[in-house]
Coordinates of C-alpha atoms in Angstrom, one line a residue:
X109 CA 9.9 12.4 -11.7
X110 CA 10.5 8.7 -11.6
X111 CA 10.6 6.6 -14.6
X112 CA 9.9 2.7 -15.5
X113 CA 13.6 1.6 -14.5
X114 CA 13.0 3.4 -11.3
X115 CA 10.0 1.0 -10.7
X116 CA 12.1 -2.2 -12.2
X117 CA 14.7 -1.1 -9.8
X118 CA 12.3 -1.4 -6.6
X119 CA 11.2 -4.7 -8.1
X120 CA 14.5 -6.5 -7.7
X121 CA 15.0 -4.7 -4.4
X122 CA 11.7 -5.9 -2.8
X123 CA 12.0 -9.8 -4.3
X124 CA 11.7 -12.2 -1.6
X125 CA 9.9 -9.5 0.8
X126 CA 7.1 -8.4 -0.6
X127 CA 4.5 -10.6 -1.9
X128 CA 3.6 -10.4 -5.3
X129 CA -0.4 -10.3 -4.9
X130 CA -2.4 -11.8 -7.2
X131 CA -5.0 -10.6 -9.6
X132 CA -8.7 -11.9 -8.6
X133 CA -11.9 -12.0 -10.9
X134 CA -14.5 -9.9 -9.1
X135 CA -17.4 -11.3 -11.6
X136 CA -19.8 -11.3 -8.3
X137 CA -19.3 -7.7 -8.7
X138 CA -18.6 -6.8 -11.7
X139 CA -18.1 -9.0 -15.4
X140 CA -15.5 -6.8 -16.3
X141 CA -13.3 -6.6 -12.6
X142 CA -10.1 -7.9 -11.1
X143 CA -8.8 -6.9 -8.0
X144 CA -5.2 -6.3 -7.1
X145 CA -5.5 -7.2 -3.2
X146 CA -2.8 -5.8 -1.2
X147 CA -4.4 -6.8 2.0
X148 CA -2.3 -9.6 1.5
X149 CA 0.9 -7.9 2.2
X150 CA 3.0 -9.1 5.8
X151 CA 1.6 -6.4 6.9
X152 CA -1.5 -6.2 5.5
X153 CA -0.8 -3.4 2.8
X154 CA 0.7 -2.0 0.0
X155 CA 3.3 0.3 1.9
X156 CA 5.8 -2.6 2.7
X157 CA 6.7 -2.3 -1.2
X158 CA 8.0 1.1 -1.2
X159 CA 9.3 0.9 2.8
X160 CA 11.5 -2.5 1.9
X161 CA 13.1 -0.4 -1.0
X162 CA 13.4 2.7 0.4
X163 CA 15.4 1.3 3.6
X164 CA 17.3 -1.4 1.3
X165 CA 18.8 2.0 -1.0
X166 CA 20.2 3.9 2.5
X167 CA 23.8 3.5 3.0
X168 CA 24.6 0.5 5.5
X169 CA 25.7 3.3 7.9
X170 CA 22.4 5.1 7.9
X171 CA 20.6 2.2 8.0
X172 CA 22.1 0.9 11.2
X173 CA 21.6 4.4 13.0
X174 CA 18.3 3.7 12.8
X175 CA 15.2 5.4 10.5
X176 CA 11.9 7.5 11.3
X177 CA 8.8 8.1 9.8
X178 CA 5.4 9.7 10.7
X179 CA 2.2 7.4 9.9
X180 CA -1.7 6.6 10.8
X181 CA -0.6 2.9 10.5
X182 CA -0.1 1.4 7.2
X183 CA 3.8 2.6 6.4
X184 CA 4.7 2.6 10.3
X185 CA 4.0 -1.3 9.7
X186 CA 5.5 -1.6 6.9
X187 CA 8.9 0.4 7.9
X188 CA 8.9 -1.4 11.0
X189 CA 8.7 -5.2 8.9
X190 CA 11.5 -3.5 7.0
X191 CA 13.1 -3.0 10.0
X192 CA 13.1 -6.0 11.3
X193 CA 14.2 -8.1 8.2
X194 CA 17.1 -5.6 7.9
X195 CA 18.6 -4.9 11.7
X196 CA 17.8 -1.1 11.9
X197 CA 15.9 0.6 14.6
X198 CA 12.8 2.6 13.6
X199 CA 11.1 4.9 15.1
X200 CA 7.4 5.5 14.0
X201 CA 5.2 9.3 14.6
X202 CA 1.7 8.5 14.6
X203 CA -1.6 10.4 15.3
X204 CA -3.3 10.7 18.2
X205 CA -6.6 8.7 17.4
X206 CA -5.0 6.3 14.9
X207 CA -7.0 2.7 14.8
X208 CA -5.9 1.3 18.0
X209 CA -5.6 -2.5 15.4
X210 CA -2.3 -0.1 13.7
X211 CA -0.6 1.1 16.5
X212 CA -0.5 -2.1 18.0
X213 CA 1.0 -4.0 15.1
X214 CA 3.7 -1.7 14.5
X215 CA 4.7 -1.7 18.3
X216 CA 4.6 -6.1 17.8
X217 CA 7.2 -5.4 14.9
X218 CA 9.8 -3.5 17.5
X219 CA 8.8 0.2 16.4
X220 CA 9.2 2.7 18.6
X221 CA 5.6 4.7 18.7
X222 CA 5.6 8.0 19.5
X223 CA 1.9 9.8 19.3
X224 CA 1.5 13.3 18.8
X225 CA -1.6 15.6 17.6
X226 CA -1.9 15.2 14.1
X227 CA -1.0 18.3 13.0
X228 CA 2.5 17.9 14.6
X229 CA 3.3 14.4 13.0
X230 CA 5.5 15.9 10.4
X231 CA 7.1 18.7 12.8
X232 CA 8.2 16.1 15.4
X233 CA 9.2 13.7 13.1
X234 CA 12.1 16.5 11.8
X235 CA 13.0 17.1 15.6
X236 CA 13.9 13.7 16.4
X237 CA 15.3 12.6 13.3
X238 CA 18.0 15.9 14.6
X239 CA 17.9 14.7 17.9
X240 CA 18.9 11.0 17.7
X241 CA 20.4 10.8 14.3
X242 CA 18.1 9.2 12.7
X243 CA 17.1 9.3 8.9
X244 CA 13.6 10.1 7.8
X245 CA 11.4 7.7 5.2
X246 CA 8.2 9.8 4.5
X247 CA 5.2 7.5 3.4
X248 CA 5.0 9.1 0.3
X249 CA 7.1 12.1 -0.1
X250 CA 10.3 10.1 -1.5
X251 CA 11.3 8.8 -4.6
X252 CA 12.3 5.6 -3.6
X253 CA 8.7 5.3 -1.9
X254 CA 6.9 6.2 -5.3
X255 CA 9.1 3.8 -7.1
X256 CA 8.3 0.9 -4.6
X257 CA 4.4 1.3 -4.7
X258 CA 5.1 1.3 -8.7
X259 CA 5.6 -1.7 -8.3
X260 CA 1.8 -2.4 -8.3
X261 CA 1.2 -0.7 -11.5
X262 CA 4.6 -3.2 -13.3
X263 CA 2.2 -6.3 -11.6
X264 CA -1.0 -5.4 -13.1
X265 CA 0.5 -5.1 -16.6
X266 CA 2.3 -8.5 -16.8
X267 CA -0.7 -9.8 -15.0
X268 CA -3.2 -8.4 -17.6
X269 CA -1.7 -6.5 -20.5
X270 CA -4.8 -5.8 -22.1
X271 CA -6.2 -3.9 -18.8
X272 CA -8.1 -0.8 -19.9
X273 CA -8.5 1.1 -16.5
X274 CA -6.7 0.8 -13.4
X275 CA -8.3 2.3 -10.4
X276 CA -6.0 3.6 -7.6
X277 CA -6.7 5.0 -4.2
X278 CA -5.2 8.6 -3.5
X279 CA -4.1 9.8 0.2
X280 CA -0.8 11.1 -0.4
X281 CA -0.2 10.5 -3.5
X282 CA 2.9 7.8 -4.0
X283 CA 1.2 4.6 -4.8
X284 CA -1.1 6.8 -7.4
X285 CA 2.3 8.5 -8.6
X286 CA 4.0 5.1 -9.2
X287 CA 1.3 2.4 -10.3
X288 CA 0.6 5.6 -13.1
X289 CA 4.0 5.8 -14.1
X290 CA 4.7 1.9 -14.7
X291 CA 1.0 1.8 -16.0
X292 CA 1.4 4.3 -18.8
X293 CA 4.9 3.1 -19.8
X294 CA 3.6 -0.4 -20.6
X295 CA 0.2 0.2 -21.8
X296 CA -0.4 3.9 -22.9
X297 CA -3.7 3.5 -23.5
X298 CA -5.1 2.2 -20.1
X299 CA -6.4 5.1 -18.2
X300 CA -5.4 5.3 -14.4
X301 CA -8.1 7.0 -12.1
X302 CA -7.1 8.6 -8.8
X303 CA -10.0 7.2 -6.3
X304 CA -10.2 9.5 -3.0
X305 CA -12.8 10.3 -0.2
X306 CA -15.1 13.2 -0.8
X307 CA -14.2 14.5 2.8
X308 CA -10.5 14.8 2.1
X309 CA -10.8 15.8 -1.6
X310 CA -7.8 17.9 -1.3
X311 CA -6.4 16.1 -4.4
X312 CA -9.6 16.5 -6.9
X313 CA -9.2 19.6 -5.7
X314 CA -5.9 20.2 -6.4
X315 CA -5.9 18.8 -9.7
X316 CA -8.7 20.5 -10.9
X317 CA -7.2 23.9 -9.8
X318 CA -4.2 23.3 -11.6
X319 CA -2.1 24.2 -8.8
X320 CA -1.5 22.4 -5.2
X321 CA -4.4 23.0 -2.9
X322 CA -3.8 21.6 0.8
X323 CA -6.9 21.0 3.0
X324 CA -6.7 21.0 6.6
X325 CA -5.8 18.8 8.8
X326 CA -9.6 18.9 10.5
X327 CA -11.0 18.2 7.3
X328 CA -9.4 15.6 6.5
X329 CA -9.4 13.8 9.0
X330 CA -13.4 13.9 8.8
X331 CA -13.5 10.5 6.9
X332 CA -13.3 7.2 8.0
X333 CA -10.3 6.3 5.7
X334 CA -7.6 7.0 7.7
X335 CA -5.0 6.0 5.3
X336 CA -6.2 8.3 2.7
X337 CA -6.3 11.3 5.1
X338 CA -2.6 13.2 3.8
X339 CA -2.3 15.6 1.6
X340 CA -0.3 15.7 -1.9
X341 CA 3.6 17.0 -2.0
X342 CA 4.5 18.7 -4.8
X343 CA 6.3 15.6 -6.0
X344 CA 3.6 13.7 -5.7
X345 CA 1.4 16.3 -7.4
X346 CA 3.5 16.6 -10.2
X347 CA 3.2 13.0 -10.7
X348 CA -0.3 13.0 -11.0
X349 CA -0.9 15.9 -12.5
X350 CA 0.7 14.6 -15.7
X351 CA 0.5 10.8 -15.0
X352 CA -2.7 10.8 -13.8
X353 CA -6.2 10.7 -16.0
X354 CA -8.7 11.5 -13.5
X355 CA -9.6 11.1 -10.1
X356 CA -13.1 10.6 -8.5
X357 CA -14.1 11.0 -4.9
X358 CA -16.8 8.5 -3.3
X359 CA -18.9 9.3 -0.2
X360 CA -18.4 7.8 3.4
X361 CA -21.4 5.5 3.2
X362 CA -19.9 4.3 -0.5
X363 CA -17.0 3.6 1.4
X364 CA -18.1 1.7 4.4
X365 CA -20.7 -0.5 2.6
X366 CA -18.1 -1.3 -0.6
X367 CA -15.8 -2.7 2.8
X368 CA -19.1 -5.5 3.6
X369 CA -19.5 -6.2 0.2
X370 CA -16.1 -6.9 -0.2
X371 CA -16.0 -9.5 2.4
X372 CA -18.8 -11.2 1.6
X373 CA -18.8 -10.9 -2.0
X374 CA -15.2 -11.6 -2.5
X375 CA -13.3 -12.7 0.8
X376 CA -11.3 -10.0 1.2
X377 CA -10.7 -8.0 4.2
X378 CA -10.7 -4.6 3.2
X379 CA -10.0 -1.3 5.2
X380 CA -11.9 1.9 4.1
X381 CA -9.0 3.0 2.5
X382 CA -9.0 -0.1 0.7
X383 CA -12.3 -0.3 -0.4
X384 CA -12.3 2.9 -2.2
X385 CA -11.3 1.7 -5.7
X386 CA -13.9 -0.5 -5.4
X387 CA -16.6 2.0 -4.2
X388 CA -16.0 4.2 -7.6
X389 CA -16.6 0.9 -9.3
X390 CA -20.0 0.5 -7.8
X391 CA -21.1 4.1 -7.5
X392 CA -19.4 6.0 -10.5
X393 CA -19.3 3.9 -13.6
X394 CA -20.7 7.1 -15.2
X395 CA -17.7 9.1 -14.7
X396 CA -14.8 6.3 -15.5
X397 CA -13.8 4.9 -18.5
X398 CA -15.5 1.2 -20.1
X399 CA -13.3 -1.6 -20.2
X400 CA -11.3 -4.0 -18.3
X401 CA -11.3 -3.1 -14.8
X402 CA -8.7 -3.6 -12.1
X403 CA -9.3 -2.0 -8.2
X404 CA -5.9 -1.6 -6.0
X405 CA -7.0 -3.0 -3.0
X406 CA -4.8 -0.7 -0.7
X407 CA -4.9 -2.3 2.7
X408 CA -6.4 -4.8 5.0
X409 CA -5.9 -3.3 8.4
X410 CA -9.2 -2.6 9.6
X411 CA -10.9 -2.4 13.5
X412 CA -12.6 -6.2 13.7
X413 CA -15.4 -3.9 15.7
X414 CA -15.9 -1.7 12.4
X415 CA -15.9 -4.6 10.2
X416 CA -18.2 -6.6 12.4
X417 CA -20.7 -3.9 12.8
X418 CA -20.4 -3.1 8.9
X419 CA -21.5 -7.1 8.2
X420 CA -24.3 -7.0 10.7
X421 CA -25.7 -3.7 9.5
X422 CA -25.7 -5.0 5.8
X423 CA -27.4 -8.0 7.3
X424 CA -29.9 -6.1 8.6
X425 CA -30.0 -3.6 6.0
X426 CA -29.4 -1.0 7.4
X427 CA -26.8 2.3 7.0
X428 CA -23.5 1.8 8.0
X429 CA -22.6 3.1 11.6
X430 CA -20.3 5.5 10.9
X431 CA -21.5 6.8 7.0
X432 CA -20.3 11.2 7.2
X433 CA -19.2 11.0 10.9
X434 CA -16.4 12.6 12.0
X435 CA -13.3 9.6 12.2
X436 CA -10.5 9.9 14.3

């Protein structure tokens, strides 16, 4: 597993690139909340950390050969910014059905975009990286990725050393792996909570079982956070299962209400996947520890039609378009 230099290291590495977010106050939502907003990245999330030091440790050769990755959106964008900064090609797998707002970004940056079904995003990503040469940087399934979304966890501790909980969306798994591990190394006694849709649960799941526990790729991709809709590695599971304290799950219309009230409440564009830390907040302050409070704030990348429609149906007070739909 990765340690607390690992996460040091990827701090020096992303300087200059990444954009050390700030911690806000959420007292409109809660007295004891800060959020750690990560919508404010370059490219609207917290993947550029862990992209930017992933590409910066590859040879120089490698680099200029070019890279690959498989993504919905968020680490596509972020490999491609990487990309960009540094000279080398990328090429980026994503799903069919990923938000149209994602794929078109990543193509602006100069990635290659290549869509497959989703259950071959990982397959064809392997095949070309063979064909062309190319070297593969998974969004999570790397240490150099866990150790660059750690990065997160080293911010919220010099930011507010006497944090008690940290709350910390899962998909995949790395950002949870790494803001745990530089969370616990700094301040043992602040608990840090897994936060992950009910409809792809695979990692409450997993974690409860003990042992790693994939869900499919159908049910997954039933909820509307699309950035949360991988499944755990066994590095990434090893991680959490003894970095982690707990993980909760929140419902589709927790999710997609949290993203209004976040941009009304707090001016923050948030993406579902985003908005889940946020959601647990809300709706499952029974099952979380008391204290000081701070919400990752994954990602900003959301469809300006789903966000509109979100703000007029709280408006109107009504459910949320969308709440236990099938997404994607």
């Amino acid at each position: 597993m990765i340690s607390i230099d690992d996460v040091r290291a990827a701090a020096k590495n992303i300087t200059g690139i990444a954009v050390r977010t700030p911690l806000l106050p959420a007292w409109t939502i809660g007295p004891d909340l800060w959020l750690k907003p990560e919508s404010l990245q370059p490219v609207g999330a917290f993947k550029v950390r862990g992209a930017v030091h992933a590409l910066m440790s590859l040879p120089e050769e490698a680099r200029a050969a070019g890279v690959i990755t498989h993504s919905s959106g968020n680490h596509g964008q972020a490999l491609a910014y990487a990309g960009r900064i540094v000279g080398s090609p990328v090429v980026v797998v994503m799903p069919e059905g990923a938000p149209t707002v994602k794929l078109e970004a990543t193509r602006a940056l100069g990635a290659e975009i290549i869509e497959v079904p989703p259950a071959e995003r990982e397959s064809r990503t392997a095949e070309l990286a063979a064909e062309r040469g190319l070297t593969i940087i998974p969004p999570y399934d790397h240490r150099d990725i866990i150790a660059g979304q750690g990065t997160v966890g080293l911010e919220i501790a010099e930011d507010l050393p006497e944090v008690e909980v940290v709350l910390v969306p899962v998909g995949g798994g790395g950002l949870a792996s790494g803001v745990a591990t530089a969370v616990k190394a700094l301040i043992p006694n602040a608990a840090v909570i897994g936060v992950e849709p009910a409809l792809a649960g695979d990692a409450a799941d997993s974690l409860a079982q003990g042992e790693l526990r994939p869900w499919s790729t159908e049910d997954r991709y039933r909820t509307v956070a699309d950035g949360l809709r991988t499944s755990l590695s066994e590095l990434t599971f090893t991680h959490l299962r003894e970095r982690l304290d707990g993980i909760v799950t929140v419902s589709e219309e927790e999710i997609l209400t949290t993203v209004a009230l976040l941009a009304r409440s707090t001016r923050l564009v948030a993406e579902p996947s985003g908005a889940v830390t946020t959601a647990a907040y809300l709706h499952h302050r029974d099952e979380l520890p008391p204290g000081r409070t701070v919400a990752v704030v994954g990602g900003g990348n959301i469809d300006p039609a789903l966000l509109a429609g979100l703000l007029i149906a709280e408006e109107l007070d009504t459910p949320p378009a969308g709440a236990g739909r099938v997404a994607g």
